[in-house]
Short mmCIF file of C-alpha atoms and ligand atoms in Angstrom, two decimals:
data_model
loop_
_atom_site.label_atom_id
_atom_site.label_comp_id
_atom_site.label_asym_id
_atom_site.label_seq_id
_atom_site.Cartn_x
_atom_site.Cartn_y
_atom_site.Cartn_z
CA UNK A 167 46.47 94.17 69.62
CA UNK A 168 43.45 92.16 69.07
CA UNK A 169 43.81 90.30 72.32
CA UNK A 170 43.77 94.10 73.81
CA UNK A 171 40.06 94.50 72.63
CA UNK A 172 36.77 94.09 75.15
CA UNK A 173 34.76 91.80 73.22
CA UNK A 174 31.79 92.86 74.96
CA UNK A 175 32.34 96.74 73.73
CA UNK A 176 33.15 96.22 70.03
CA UNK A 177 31.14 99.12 67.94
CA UNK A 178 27.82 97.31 65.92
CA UNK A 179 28.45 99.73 63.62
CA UNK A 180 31.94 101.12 62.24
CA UNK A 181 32.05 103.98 59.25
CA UNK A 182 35.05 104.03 56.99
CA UNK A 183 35.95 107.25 54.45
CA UNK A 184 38.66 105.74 52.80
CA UNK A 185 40.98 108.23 51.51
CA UNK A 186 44.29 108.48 50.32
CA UNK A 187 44.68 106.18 47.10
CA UNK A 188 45.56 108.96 45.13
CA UNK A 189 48.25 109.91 47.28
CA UNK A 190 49.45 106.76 47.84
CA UNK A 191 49.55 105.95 44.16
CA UNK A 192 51.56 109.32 43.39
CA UNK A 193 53.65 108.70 46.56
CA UNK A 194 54.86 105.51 44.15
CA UNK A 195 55.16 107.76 41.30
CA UNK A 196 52.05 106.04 39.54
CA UNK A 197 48.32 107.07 38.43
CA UNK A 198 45.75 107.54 41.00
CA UNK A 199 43.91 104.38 39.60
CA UNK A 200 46.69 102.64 40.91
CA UNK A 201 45.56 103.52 44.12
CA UNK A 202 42.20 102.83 44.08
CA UNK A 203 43.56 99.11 42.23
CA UNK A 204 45.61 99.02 45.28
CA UNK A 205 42.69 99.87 47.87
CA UNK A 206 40.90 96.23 47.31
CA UNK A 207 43.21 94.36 50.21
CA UNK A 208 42.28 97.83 52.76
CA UNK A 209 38.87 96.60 51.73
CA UNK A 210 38.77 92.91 52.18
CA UNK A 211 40.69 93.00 55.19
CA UNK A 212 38.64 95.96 57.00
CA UNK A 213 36.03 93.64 56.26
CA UNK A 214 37.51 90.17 57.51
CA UNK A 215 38.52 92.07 60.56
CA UNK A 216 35.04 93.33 61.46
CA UNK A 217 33.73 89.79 60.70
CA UNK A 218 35.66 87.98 62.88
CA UNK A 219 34.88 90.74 65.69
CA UNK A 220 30.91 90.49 65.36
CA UNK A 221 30.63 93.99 64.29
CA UNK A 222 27.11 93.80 62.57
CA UNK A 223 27.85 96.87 60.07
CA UNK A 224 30.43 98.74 58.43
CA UNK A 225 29.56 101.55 55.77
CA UNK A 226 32.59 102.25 53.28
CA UNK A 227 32.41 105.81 51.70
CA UNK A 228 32.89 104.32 48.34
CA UNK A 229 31.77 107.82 45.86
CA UNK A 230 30.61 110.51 46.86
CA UNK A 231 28.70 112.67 45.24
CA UNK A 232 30.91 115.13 44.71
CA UNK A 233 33.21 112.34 43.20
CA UNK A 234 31.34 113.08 40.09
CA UNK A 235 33.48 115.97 39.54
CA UNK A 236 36.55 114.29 38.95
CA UNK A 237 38.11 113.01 35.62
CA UNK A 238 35.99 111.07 33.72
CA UNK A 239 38.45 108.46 33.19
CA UNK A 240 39.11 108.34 36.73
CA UNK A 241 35.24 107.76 37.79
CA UNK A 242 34.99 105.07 34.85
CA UNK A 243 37.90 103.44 36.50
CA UNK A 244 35.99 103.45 39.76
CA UNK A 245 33.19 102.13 38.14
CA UNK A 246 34.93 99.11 36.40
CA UNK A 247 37.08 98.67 39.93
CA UNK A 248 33.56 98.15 42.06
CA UNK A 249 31.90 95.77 39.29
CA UNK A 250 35.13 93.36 39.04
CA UNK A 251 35.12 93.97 42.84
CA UNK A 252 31.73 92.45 43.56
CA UNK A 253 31.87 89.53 40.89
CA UNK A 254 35.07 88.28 42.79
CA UNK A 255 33.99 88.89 46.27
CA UNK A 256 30.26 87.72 46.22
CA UNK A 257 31.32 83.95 46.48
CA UNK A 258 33.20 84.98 49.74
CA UNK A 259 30.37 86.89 50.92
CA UNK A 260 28.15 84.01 50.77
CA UNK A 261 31.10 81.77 52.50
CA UNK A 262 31.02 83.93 55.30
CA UNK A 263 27.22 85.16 55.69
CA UNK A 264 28.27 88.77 54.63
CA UNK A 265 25.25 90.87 53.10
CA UNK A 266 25.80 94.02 50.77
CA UNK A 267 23.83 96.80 50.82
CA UNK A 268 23.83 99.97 49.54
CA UNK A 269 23.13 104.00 50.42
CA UNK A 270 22.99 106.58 48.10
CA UNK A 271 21.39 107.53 44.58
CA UNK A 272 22.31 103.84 43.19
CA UNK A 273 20.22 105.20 40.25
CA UNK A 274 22.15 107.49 38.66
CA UNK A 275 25.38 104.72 38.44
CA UNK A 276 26.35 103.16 35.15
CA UNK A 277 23.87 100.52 34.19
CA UNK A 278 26.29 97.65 34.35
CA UNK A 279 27.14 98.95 38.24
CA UNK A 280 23.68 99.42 39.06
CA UNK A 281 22.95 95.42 37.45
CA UNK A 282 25.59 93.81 39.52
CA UNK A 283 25.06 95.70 42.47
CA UNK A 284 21.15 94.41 42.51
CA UNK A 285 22.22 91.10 41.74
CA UNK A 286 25.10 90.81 44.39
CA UNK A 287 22.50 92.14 46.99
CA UNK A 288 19.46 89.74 46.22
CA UNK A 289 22.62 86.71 46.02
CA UNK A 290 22.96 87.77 49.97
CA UNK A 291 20.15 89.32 51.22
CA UNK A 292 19.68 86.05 53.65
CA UNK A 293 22.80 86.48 55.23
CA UNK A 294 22.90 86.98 58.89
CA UNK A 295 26.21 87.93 59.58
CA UNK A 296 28.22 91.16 58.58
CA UNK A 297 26.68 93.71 56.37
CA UNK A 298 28.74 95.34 54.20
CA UNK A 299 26.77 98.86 53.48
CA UNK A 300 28.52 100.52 49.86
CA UNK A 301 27.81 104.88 50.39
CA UNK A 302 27.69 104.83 46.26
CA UNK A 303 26.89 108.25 44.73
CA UNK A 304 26.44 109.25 48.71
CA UNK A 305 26.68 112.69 50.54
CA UNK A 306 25.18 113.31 53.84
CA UNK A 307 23.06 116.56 52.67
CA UNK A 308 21.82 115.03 49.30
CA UNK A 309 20.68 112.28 51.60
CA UNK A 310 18.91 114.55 54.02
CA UNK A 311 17.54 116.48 51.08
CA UNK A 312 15.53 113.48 50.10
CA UNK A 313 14.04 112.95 53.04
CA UNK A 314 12.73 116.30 53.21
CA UNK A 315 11.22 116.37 50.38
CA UNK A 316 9.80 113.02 51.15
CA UNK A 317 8.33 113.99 53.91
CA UNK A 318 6.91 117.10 52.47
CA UNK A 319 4.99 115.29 49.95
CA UNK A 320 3.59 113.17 52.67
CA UNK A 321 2.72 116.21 54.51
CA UNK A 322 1.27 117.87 51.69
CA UNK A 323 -0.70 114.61 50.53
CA UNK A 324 -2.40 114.60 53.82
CA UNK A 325 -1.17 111.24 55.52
CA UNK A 326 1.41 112.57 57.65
CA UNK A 327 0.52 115.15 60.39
CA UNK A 328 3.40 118.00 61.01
CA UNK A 329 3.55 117.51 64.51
CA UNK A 330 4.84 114.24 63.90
CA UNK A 331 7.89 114.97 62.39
CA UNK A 332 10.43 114.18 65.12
CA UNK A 333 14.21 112.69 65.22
CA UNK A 334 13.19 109.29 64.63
CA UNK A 335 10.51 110.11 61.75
CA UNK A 336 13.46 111.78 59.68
CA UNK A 337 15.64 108.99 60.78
CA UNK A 338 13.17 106.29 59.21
CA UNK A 339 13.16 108.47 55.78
CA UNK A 340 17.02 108.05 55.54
CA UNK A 341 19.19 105.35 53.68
CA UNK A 342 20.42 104.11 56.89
CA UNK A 343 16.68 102.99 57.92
CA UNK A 344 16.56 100.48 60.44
CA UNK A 345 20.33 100.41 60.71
CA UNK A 346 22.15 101.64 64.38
CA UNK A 347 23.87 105.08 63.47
CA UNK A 348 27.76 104.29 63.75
CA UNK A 349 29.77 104.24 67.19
CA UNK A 350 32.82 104.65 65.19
CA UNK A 351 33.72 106.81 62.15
CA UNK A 352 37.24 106.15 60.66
CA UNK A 353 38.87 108.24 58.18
CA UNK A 354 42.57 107.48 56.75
CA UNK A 355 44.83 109.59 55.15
CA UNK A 356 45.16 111.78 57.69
CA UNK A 357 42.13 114.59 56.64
CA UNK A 358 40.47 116.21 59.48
CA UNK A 359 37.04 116.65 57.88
CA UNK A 360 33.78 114.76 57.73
CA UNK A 361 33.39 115.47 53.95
CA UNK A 362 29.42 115.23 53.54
CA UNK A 363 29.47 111.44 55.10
CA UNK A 364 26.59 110.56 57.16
CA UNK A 365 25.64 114.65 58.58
CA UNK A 366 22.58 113.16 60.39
CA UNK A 367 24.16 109.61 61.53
CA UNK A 368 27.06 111.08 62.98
CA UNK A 369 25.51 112.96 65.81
CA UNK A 370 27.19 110.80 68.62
CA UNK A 371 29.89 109.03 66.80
CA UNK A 372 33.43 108.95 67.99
CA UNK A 373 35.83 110.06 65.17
CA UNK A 374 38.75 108.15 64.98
CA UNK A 375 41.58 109.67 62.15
CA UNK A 376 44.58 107.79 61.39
CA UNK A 377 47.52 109.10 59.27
CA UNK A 378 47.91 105.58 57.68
CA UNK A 379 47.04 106.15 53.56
CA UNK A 380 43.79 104.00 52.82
CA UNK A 381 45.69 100.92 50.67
CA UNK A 382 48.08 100.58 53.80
CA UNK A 383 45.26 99.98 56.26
CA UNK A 384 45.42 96.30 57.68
CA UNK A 385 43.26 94.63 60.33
CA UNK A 386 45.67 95.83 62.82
CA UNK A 387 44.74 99.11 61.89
CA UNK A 388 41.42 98.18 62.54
CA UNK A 389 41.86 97.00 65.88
CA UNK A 390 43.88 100.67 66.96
CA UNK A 391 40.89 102.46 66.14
CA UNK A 392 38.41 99.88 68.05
CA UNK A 393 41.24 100.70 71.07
CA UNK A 394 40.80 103.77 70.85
CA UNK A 395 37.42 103.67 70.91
CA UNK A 396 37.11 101.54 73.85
CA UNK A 397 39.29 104.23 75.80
CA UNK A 398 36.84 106.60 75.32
CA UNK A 399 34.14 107.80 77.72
CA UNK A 400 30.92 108.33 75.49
CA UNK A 401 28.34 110.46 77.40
CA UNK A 402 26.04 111.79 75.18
CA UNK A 403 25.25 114.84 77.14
CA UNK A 404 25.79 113.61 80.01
CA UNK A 405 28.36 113.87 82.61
CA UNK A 406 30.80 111.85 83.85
CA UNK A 407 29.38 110.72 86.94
CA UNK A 408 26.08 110.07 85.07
CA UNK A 409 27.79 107.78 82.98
CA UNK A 410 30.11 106.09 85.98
CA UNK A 411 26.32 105.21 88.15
CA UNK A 412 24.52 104.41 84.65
CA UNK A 413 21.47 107.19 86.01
C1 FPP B 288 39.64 108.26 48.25
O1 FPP B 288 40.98 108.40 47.86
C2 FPP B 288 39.03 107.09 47.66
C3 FPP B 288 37.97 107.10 46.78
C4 FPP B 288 37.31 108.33 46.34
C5 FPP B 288 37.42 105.87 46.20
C6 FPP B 288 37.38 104.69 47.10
C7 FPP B 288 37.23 103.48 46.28
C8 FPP B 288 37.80 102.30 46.55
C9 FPP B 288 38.56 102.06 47.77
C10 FPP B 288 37.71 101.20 45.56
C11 FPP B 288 36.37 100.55 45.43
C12 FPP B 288 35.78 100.19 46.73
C13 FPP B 288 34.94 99.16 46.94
C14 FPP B 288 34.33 99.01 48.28
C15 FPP B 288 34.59 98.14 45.93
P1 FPP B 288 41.37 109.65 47.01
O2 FPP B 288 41.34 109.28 45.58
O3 FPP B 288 40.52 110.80 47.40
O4 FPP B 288 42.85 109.88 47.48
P2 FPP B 288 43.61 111.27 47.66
O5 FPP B 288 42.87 112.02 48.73
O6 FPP B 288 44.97 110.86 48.08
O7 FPP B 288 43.57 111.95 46.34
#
């Protein structure tokens, strides 16, 4: 399958909502936990695989905020899960030039989260390669809420004038500032929904769902959905013959 990919059309950026642990864990008769436990190999390996194809970013819908809601030993498990997570994985990161980042209201994590996740970031923030972008307390409308009121305040204080407010303005008061908005979104599990993950971001991104449950997705996963990506015709608006004579 990987042979099967165009090198020179692999997506700079790929988003990931990674669902189905819960399903996969009861599928096995176990806790959801064991799930999300399970879901660290999905992880490592979507991320090896994107390495080793030069992608230059891959988001990974890792809480939402509506993920608040669920049980609270269930979100502490998440939280323990994602600080073992980066202590083991940093030393590979540096190995292979990977750099974590982060979108989403970091803030309101557990303090021990929040610490590690600062200190795995400045530990990497010089490497060129891959970076890894966590969505951590994330939704797509909480994100676009900010920015609003961000730019409000800047309206309001005088230093930004109204009739500059345009796509790209907005764009540079998201989380994703300075990053491409993904070519290719990825869900698992099967779910047919965008779920509050990247509203703004996604404007022109080919969705790519896969029935496979989140802890069974393998680099060859991966590379189906790059396939499939590199089948499609993307034209933005345009139409096909635009596209075919690049006018
Ligand atoms: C969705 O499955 C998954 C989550 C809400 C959490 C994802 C977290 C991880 C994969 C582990 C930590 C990740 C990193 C990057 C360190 P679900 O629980 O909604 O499954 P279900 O839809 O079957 O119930």
């Amino acid at each position: 399958m990987k042979n099967q990919l165009d090198k020179n059309n692999i997506p700079q950026h790929i988003a990931v909502i990674m669902d189905g642990n819960g399903r996969w864990a009861q599928k096995k008769g176990a806790m959801r936990i064991f799930g999300h436990r399970n879901a660290m190999t999905a992880v490592r390996e979507s991320i090896e695989g994107a390495a080793e194809l030069g992608v230059k970013f891959i988001t990974l819908y890792a809480f939402s905020t509506e993920n608040w809601s669920r049980p609270k030993e269930e979100i502490e498990a998440l939280m323990e899960l994602l600080v073992q997570a980066i202590k083991d994985e940093v030393p590979t990161m540096m190995k292979n030039n990977i750099r974590l980042s982060t979108i989403g209201d970091v803030d309101s994590l557990p303090d021990k989260c929040r610490q590690h996740l600062e200190w795995s970031k400045n530990e990497t923030k010089n490497n060129t390669g891959l970076t890894v972008v966590l969505a951590l307390s994330y939704s797509g409308r909480w994100e676009i809420t900010e920015a609003v009121k961000e730019i409000v305040k800047k309206v309001g204080q005088g230093s930004l004038d109204i009739d500059h407010i345009d796509p790209r303005l907005i764009g540079e008061h998201l989380n994703t500032s300075g990053m491409p908005d993904p070519e290719l979104l990825i869900r698992t599990s099967g779910e047919l929904r965008i779920s509050n993950f990247m509203l703004w971001q996604l404007a022109y991104t080919e969705l790519y769902f896969t029935e496979v449950l989140w802890p069974d997705f393998r680099k060859e996963h991966l590379h189906e959905a790059i396939l499939a990506f590199q089948k499609r015709e993307r034209r933005f608006g345009k139409t096909g013959t635009q596209i075919k004579h690049k006018c």
